[in-house]
Short mmCIF file of C-alpha atoms in Angstrom, two decimals:
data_model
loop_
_atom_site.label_atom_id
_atom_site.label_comp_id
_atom_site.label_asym_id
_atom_site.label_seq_id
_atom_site.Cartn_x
_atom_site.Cartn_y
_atom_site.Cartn_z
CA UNK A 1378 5.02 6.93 -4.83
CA UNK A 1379 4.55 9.77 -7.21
CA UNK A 1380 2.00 9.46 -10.57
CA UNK A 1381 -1.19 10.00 -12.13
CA UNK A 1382 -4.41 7.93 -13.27
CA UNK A 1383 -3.05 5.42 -15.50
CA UNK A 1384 -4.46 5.36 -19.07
CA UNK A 1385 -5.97 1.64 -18.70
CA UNK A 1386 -6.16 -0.24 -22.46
CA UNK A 1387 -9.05 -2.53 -21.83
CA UNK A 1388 -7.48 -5.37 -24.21
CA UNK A 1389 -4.09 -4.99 -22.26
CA UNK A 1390 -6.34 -5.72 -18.99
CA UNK A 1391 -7.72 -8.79 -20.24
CA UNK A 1392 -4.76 -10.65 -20.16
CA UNK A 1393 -3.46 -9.27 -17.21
CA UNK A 1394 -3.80 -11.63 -14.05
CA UNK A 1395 -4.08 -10.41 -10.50
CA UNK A 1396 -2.76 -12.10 -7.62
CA UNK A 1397 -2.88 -11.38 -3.70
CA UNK A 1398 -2.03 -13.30 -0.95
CA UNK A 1399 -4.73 -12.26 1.92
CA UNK A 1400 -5.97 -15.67 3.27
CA UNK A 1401 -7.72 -16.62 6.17
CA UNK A 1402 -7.54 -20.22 5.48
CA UNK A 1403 -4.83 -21.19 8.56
CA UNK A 1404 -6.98 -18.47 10.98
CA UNK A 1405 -9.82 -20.07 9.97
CA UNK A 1406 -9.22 -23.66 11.21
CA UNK A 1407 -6.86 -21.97 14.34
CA UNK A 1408 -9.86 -20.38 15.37
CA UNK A 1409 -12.46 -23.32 15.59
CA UNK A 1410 -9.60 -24.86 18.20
CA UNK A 1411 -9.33 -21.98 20.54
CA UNK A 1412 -10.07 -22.37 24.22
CA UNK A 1413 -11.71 -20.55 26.76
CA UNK A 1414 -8.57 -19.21 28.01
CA UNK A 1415 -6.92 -18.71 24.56
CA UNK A 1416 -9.87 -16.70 23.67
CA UNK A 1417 -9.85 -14.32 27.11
CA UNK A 1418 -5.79 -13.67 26.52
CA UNK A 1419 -6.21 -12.75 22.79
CA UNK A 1420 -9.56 -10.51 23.53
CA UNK A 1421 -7.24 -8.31 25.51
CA UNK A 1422 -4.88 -7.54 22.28
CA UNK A 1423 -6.20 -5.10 19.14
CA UNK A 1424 -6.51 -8.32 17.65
CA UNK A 1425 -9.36 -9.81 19.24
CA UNK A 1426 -12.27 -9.35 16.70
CA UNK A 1427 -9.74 -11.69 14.17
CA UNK A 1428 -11.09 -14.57 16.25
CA UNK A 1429 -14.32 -14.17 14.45
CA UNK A 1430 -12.88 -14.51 10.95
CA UNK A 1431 -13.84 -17.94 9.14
CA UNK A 1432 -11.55 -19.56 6.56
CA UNK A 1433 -13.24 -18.63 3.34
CA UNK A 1434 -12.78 -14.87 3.63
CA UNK A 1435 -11.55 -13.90 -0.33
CA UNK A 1436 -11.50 -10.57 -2.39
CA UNK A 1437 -12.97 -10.57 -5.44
CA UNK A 1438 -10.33 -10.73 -8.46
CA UNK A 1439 -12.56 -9.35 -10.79
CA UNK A 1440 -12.85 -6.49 -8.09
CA UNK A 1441 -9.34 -6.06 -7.54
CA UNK A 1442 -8.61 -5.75 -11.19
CA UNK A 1443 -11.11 -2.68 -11.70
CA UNK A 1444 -9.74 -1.09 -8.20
CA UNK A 1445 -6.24 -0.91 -9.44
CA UNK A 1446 -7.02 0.32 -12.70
CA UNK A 1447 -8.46 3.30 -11.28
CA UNK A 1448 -5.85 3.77 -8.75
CA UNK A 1449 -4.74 7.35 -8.40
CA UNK A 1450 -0.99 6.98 -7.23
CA UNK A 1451 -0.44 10.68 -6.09
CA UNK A 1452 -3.70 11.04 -4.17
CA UNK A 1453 -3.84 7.62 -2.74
CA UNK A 1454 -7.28 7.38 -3.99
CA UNK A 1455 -9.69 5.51 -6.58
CA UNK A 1456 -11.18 7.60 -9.53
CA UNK A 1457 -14.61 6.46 -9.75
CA UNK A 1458 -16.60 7.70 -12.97
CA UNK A 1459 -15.42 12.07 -11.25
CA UNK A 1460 -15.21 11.60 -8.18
CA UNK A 1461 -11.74 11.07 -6.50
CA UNK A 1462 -12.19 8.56 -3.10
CA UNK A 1463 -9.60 8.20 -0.75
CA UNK A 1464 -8.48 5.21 0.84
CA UNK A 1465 -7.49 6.54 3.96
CA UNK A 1466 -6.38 5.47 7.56
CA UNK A 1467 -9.71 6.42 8.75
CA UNK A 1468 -10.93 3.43 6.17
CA UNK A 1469 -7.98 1.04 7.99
CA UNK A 1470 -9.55 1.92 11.31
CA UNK A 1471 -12.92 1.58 10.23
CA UNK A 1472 -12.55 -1.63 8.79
CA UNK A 1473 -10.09 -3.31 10.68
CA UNK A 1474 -10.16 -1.78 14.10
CA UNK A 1475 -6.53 -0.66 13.62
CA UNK A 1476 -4.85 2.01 15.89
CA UNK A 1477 -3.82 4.84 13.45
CA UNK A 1478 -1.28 6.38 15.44
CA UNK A 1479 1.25 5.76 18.09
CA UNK A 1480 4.89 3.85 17.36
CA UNK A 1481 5.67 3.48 14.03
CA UNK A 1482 6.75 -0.47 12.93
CA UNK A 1483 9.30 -1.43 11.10
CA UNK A 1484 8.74 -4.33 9.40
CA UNK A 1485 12.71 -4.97 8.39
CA UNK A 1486 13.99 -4.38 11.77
CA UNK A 1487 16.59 -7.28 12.87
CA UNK A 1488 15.13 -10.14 15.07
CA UNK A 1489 18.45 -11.40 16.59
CA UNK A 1490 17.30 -11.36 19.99
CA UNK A 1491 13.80 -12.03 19.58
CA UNK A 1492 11.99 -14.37 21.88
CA UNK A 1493 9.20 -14.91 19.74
CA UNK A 1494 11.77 -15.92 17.20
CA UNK A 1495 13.44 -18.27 19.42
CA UNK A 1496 9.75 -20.14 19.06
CA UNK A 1497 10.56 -21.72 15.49
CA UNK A 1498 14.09 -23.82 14.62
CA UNK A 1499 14.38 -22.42 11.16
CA UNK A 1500 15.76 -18.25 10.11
CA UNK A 1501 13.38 -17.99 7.58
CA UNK A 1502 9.85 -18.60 9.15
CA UNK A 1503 6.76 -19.02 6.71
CA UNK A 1504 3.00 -18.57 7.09
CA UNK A 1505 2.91 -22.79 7.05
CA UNK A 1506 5.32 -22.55 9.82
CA UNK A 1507 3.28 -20.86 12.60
CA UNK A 1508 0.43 -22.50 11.10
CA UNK A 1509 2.27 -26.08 12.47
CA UNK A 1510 3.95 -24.65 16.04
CA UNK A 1511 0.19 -23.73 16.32
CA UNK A 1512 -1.23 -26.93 15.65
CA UNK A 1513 0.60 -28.87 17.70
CA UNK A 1514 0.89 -26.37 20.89
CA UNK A 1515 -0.02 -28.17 24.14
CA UNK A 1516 -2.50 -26.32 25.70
CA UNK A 1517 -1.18 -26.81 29.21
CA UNK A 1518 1.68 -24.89 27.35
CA UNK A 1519 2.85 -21.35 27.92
CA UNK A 1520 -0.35 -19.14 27.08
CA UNK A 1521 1.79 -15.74 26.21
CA UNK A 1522 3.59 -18.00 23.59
CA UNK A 1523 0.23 -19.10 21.93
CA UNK A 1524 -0.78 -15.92 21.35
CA UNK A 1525 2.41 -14.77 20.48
CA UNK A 1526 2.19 -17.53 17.10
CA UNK A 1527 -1.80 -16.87 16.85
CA UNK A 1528 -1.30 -13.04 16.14
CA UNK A 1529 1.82 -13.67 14.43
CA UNK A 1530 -0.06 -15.80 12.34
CA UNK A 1531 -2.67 -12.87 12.10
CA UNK A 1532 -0.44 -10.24 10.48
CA UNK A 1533 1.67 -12.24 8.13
CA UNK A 1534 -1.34 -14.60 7.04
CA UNK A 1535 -4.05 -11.56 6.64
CA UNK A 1536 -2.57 -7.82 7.13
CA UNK A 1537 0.81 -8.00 5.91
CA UNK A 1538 0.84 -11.00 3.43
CA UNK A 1539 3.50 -11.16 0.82
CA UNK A 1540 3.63 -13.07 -2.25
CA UNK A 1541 6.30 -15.93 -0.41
CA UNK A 1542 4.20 -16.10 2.79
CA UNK A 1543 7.76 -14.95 4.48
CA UNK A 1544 7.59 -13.38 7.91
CA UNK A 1545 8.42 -9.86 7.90
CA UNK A 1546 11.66 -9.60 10.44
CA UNK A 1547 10.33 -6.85 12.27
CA UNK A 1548 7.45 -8.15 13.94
CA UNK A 1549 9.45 -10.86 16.04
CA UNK A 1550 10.27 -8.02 18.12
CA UNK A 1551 7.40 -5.92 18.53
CA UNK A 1552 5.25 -9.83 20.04
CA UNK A 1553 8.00 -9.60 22.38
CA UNK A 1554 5.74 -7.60 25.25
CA UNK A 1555 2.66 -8.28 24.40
CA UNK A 1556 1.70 -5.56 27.08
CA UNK A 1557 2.87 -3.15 25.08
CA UNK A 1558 0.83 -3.90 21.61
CA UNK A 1559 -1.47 -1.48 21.95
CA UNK A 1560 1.14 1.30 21.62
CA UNK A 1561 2.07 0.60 18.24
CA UNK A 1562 0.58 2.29 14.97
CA UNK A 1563 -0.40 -1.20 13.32
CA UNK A 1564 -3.30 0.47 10.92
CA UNK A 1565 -0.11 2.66 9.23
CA UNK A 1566 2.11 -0.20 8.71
CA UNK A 1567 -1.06 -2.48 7.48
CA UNK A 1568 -2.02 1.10 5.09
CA UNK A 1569 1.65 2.08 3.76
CA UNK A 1570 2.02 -2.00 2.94
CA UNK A 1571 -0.82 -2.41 0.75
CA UNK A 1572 -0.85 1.27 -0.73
CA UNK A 1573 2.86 0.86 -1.93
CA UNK A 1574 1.91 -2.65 -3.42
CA UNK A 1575 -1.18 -1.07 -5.48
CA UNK A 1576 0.93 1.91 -6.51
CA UNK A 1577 3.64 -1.00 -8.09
CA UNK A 1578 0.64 -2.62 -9.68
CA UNK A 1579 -0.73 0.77 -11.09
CA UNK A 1580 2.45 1.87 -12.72
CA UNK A 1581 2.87 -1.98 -14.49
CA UNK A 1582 -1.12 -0.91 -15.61
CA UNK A 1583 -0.28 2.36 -16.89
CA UNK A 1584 3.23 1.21 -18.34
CA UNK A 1585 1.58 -1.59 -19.91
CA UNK A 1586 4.05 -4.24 -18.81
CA UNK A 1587 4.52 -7.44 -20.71
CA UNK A 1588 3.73 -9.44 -17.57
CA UNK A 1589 1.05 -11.36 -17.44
CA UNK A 1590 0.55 -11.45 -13.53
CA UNK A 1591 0.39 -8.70 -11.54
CA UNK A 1592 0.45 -9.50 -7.58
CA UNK A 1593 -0.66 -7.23 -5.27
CA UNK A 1594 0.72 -7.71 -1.17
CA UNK A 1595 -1.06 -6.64 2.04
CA UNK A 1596 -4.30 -6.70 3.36
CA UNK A 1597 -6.12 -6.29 0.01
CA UNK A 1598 -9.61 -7.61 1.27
CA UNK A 1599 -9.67 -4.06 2.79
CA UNK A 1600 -10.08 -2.86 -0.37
CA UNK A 1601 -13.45 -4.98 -0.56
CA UNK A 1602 -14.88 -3.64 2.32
CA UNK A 1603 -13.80 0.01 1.10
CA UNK A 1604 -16.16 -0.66 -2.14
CA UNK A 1605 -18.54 -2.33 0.38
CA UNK A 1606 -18.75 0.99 2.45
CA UNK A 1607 -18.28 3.34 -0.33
CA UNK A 1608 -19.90 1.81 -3.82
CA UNK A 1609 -22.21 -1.04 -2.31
CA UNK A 1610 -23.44 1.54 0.26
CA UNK A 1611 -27.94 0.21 -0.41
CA UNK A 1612 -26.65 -3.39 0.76
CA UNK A 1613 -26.70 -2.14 4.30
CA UNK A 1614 -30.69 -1.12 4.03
CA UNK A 1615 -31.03 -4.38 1.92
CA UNK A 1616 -29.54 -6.31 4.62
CA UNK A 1617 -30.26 -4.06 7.62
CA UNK A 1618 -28.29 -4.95 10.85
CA UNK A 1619 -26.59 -3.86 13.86
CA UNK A 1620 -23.27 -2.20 13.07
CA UNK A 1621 -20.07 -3.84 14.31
CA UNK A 1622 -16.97 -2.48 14.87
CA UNK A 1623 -14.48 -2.88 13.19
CA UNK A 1624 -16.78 -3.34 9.89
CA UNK A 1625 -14.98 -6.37 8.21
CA UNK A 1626 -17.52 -8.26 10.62
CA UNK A 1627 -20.42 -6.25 8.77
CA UNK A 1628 -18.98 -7.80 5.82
CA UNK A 1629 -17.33 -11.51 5.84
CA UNK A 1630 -20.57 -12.94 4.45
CA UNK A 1631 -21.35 -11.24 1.22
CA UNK A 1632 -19.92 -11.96 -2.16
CA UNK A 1633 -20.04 -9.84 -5.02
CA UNK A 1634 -21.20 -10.96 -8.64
CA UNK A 1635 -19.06 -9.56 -11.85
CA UNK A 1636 -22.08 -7.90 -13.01
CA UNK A 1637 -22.90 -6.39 -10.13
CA UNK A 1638 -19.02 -4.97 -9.56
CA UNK A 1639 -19.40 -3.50 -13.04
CA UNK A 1640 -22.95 -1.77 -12.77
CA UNK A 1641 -21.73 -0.31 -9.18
CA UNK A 1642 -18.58 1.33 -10.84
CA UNK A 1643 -20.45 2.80 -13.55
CA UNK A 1644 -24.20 3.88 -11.50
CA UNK A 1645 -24.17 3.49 -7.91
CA UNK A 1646 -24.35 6.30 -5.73
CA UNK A 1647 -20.61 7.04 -4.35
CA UNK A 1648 -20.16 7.73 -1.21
CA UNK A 1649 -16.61 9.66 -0.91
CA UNK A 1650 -17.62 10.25 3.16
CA UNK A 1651 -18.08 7.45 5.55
CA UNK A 1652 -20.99 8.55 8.11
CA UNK A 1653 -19.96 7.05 11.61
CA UNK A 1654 -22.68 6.13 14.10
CA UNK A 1655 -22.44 7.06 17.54
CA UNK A 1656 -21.16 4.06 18.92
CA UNK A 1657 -17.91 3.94 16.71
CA UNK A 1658 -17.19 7.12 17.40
CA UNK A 1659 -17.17 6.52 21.34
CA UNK A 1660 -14.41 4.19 20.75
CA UNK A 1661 -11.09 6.16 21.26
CA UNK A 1662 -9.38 4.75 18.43
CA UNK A 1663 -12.03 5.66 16.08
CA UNK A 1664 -11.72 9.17 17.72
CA UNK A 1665 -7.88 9.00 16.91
CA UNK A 1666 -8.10 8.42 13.74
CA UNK A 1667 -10.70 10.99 12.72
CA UNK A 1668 -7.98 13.67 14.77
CA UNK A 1669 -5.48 11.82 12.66
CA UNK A 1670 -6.77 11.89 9.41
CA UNK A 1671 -9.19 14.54 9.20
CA UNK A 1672 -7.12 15.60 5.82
CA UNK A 1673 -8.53 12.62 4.06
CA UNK A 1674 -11.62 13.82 4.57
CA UNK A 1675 -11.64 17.47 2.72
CA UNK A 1676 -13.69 17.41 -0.92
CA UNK A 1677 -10.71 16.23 -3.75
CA UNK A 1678 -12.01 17.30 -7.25
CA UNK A 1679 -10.13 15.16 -10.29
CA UNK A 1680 -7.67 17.30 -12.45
CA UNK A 1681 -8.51 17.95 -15.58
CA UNK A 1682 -5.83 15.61 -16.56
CA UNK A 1683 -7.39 13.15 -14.57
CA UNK A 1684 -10.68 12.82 -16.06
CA UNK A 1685 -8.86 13.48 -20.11
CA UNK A 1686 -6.82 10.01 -19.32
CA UNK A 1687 -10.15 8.40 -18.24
CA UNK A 1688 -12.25 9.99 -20.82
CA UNK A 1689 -9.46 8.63 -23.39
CA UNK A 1690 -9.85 5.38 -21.72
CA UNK A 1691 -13.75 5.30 -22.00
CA UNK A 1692 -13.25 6.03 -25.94
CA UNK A 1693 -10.94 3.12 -26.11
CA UNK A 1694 -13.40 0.97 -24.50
CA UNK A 1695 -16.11 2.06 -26.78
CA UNK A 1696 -14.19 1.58 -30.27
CA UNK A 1697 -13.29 -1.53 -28.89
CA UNK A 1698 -16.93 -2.82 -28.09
CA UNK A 1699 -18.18 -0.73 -31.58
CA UNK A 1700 -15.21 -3.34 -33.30
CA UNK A 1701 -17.01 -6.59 -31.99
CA UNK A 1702 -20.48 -5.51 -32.38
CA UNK A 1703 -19.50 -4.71 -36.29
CA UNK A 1704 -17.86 -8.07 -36.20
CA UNK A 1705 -20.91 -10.01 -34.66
CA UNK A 1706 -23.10 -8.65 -37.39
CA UNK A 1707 -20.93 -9.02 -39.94
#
């Protein structure tokens, strides 16, 4: 989607709402009643480091609120204070330890002859759904079909969310052959997902809809460990420790404070370049994506139109706060 830097009225943003949908609260409790051998047969799928994911893993609304209000629709990037920071696949890979390339998905494909579908009694299959089939799998049951729910449950619970909890169509099919998962481009899908549900949410921002709630679909706790990596970048020599790949598992354990969200848009250092130790980059998929995206990573400068709608912006925000202080006194 095509646009600019919205011109963000604070007062309009105050009594907007933001909703996502990324949850780990099924995963969670799946994953404290894995077995041995459940364990082994997921660990051999790009979905193996999901296993480690508790049940309390949340963005931040107050976050997500400031993220999309600086979204830059044309340049899939955030405009912090001048600089222009991509969210990129390289950031997908990073994070997630997503493939960036290989088959494309498509997430509306027709699951008529499915086996995975054939798992479930009802058409339209929920997040609840796989959560139950899950719960009450034998375990001397077939061990293909487990993981078959468990990473179904994955991508519709945690990467692909939607604001229903529906199962997208397309992904019956592609659990099918689980010998073939690693062939498909899951970071795109999980990128294009999210980035088209930020760029709906930017334009009802900039447009200054009369809705109160704005939800945003996808994997949008990605988009706290992109301010993580890029705004929050001292936590790491606060906190020093080993780094894991992919980075959510860096992650899962801090929260960030209001105040502290504000003060790191406005003054922290901003790092627009991700530095990759040596490890990460041995892994091929990290390698991938780098050959993939190396585009995200040239130097993007803001237009001058970009940084007059945020300069207007800042001047709202400051007759605004120059109102109430007058009115405090008074």
């Amino acid at each position: 989607m095509e646009g600019d830097a919205g011109e963000v009225d604070d007062l309009v943003m105050e009594h907007k709402v933001f909703r996502n949908y990324c949850r780990t609260t099924f995963l969670g409790v799946v994953n404290k009643r894995l077995t041995d051998e459940q364990k082994s047969f997921i660990q051999s799928t790009p979905f193996a480091w999901v296993m480690l994911l508790g049940d309390k893993v949340k963005m931040s609304r107050t976050l997500l609120r400031e993220l999309c209000s600086r979204w830059v629709e044309r340049r899939q990037s955030f405009l912090i204070r001048c600089e222009v920071v991509p969210l990129s696949l390289v950031d997908v890979c990073l994070g997630l330890g997503l493939r960036v390339v290989g088959e494309k998905i498509d997430l509306h494909k027709a699951a008529d002859e499915s086996h995975t579908k054939t798992l479930f009694e009802s058409n339209n299959i929920n997040v609840k759904m796989i959560f139950d089939e899950i719960m009450k799998f034998d375990n001397d049951g077939c061990i293909e079909d487990f993981c078959r729910l468990y990473i179904l449950l994955c991508l519709s619970e945690f990467l692909l969310p939607n604001r229903m909890g529906i199962v997208h169509s397309g992904l019956f099919s592609v659990l099918d052959d689980l010998g073939q998962l690693k062939k498909f481009n899951w970071g795109l899908v999980v990128y294009e997902y999210l980035v088209n549900s930020l760029c709906s949410a930017s334009m009802c921002i900039t447009n200054e809809s009369s809705t109160s709630h704005i939800h945003i679909f996808g994997c949008v706790y990605l988009l706290q460990i992109w301010a993580l990596e890029h705004l929050f970048s001292y936590k790491t020599k606060v906190h020093p420790r080993r780094i894991k790949f992919p980075r959510i598992l860096n992650w899962m354990d801090f929260t960030l404070g209001d105040h502290e969200i504000a003060y790191a848009l406005e003054k922290n250092l901003v790092i627009v370049h991700l530095p990759v130790s040596k490890e990460e980059f041995e892994n091929v998929i990290v390698k991938e994506a780098f050959e993939e995206g190396r585009h995200a990573y040239n130097i993007l400068k803001p237009t001058k139109d970009d940084i007059g709608k945020m300069l207007k912006k800042l001047q709202k925000w400051f007759i605004e706060l120059r109102t109430r202080l007058f009115d405090y006194q008074c």
